[in-house]
Coordinates of C-alpha atoms in Angstrom, one line a residue:
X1 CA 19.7 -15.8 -2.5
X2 CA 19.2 -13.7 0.7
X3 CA 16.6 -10.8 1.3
X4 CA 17.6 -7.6 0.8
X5 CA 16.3 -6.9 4.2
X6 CA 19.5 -9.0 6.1
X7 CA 21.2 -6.2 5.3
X8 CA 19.7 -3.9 8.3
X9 CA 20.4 -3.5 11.4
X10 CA 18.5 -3.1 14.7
X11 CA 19.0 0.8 14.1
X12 CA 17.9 0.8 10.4
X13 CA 14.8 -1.6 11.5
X14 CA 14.1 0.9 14.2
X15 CA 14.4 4.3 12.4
X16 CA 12.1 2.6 9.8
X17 CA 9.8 1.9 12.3
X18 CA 9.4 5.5 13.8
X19 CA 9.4 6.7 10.5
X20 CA 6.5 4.8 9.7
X21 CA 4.6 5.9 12.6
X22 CA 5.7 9.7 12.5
X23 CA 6.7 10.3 8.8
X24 CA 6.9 13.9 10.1
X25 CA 9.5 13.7 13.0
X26 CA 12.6 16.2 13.6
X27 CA 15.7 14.6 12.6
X28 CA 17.0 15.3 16.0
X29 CA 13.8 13.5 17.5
X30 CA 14.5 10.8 15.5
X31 CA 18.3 10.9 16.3
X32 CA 17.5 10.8 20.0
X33 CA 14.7 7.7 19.6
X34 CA 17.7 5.7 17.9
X35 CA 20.6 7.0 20.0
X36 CA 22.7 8.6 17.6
X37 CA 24.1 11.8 16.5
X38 CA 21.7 13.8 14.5
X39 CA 24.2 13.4 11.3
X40 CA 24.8 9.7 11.7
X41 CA 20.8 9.5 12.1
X42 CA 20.6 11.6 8.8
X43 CA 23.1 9.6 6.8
X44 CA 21.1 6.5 7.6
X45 CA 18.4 7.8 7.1
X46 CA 19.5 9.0 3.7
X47 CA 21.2 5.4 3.2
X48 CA 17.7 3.9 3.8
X49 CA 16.1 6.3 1.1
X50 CA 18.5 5.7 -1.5
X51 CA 18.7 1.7 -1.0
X52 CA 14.8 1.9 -1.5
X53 CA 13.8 0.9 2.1
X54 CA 11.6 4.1 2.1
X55 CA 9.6 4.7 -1.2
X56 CA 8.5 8.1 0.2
X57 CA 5.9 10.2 2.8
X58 CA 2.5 10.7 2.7
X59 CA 0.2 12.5 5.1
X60 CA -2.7 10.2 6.1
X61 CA -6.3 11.9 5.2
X62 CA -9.6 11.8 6.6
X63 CA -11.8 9.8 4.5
X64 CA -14.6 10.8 6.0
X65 CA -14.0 14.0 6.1
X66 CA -12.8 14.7 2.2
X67 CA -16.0 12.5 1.2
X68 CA -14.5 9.4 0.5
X69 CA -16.1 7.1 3.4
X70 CA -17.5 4.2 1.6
X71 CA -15.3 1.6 0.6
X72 CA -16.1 -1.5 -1.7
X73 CA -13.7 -4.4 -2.8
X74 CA -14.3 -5.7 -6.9
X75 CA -13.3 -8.8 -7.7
X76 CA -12.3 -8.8 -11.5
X77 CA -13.1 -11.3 -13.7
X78 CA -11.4 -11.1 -17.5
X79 CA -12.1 -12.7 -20.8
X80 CA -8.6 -13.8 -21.2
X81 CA -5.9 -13.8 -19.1
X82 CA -3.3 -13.5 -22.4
X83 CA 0.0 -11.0 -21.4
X84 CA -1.3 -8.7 -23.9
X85 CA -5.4 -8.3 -21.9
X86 CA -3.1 -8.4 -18.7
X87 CA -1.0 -5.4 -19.9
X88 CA -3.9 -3.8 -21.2
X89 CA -6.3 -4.2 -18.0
X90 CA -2.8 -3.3 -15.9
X91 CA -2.0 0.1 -17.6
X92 CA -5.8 1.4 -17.5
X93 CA -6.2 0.5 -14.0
X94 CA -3.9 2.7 -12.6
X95 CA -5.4 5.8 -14.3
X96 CA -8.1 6.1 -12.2
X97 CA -7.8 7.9 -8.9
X98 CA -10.9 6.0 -7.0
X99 CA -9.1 2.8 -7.4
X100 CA -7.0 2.5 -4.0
X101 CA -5.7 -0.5 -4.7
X102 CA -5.0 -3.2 -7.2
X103 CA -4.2 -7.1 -6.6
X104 CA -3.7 -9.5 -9.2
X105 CA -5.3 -13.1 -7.3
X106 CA -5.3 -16.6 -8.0
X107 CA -8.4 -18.3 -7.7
X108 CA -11.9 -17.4 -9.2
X109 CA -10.8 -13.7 -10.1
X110 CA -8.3 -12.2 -11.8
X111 CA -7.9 -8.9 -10.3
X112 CA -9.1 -7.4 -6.5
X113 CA -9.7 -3.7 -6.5
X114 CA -10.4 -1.6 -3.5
X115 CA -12.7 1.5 -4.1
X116 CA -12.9 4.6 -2.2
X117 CA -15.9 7.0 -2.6
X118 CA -18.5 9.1 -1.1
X119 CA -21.4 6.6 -1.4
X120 CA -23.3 3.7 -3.5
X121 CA -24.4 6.1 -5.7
X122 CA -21.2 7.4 -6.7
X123 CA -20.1 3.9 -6.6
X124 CA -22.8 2.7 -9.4
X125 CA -21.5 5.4 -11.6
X126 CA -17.3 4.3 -10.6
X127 CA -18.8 0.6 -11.4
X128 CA -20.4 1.9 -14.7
X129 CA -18.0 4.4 -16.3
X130 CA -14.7 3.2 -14.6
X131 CA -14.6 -0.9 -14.0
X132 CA -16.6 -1.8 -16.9
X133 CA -14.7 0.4 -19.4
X134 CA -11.5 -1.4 -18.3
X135 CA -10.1 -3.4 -20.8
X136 CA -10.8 -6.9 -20.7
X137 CA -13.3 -6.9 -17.7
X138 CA -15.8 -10.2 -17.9
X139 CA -17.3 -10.0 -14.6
X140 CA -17.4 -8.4 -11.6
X141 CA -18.7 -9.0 -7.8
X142 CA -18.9 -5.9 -5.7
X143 CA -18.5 -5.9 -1.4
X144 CA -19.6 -2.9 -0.4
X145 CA -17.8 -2.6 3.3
X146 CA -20.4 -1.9 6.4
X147 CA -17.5 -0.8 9.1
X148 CA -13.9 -0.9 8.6
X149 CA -12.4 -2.4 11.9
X150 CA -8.6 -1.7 10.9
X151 CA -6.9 -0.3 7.5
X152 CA -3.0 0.2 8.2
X153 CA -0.5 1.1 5.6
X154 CA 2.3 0.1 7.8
X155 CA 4.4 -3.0 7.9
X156 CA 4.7 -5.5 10.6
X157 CA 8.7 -5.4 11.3
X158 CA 8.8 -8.3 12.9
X159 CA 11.8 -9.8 11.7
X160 CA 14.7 -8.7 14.0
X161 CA 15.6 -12.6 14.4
X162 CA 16.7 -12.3 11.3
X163 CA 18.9 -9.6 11.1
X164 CA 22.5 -9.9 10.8
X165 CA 24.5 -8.0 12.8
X166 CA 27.0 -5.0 11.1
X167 CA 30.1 -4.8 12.5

């Protein structure tokens, strides 16, 4: 079965590139970046949206400025790894705002979390009233980050080689 992405073209690849960058640019920007008629630039746009290419927008906040600068990773050890603890661990997980992100891992751990919050201290009380109340949790090991060097939300689009051409 193909990806869904071979349905693009070097267009749709480049409008979602811009958009990823610049969530926030003028359709008629946009339009001009890809060569194309402000409408046509719309509709694919639109197209792109609807086909589930583009989930959404977010603006991009200042951790360290809303009080959120300290970042830890968990892995997640659980007492049983049955569909029903998965479920359970799943569905509480994503209840609680200070968890960023959630991985389910092969290997030693179950689950890897990332954690945003102002400091240790808030961090002890996240470990203690959040992680350990999750359903399921065994063990946990906590790496509290000293500097983050990069932290993108954006995809590498890398795969223009592959894209078939629309007639």
């Amino acid at each position: 079965m193909e990806s869904a992405y071979l349905t693009l073209d070097r267009i749709d690849i480049r409008i979602l590139e811009i958009l990823q960058k610049d969530g926030k640019i003028s359709n008629i920007k946009l339009a001009e970046e890809v060569n194309l008629s402000p409408t046509a630039a719309l509709a694919r746009v639109q197209k792109l949206t609807a086909e589930g290419y583009i989930l959404g927008y977010e603006a991009k906040l200042n951790p360290k400025m809303l009080g959120a600068n300290f970042v830890v990773f968990v892995e997640i050890l659980l007492d049983k790894t049955t569909p029903n603890v998965l479920d359970a661990f799943s569905e509480a997980v994503v209840q609680y705002p200070e968890i960023m992100a959630c991985h389910m891992i092969s290997g030693g751990f179950d689950f890897l979390v990332k954690i945003r919050c102002a400091n240790m201290e808030a961090f002890r009380h996240i470990s203690g009233q959040v992680l350990w109340q999750l359903p399921g949790v065994k063990e946990t090991r906590s790496y509290p980050v000293m500097e983050v060097i990069k932290d993108s939300s954006q995809l590498h689009l890398n795969f223009k080689s592959k894209v078939k051409a629309k007639k």
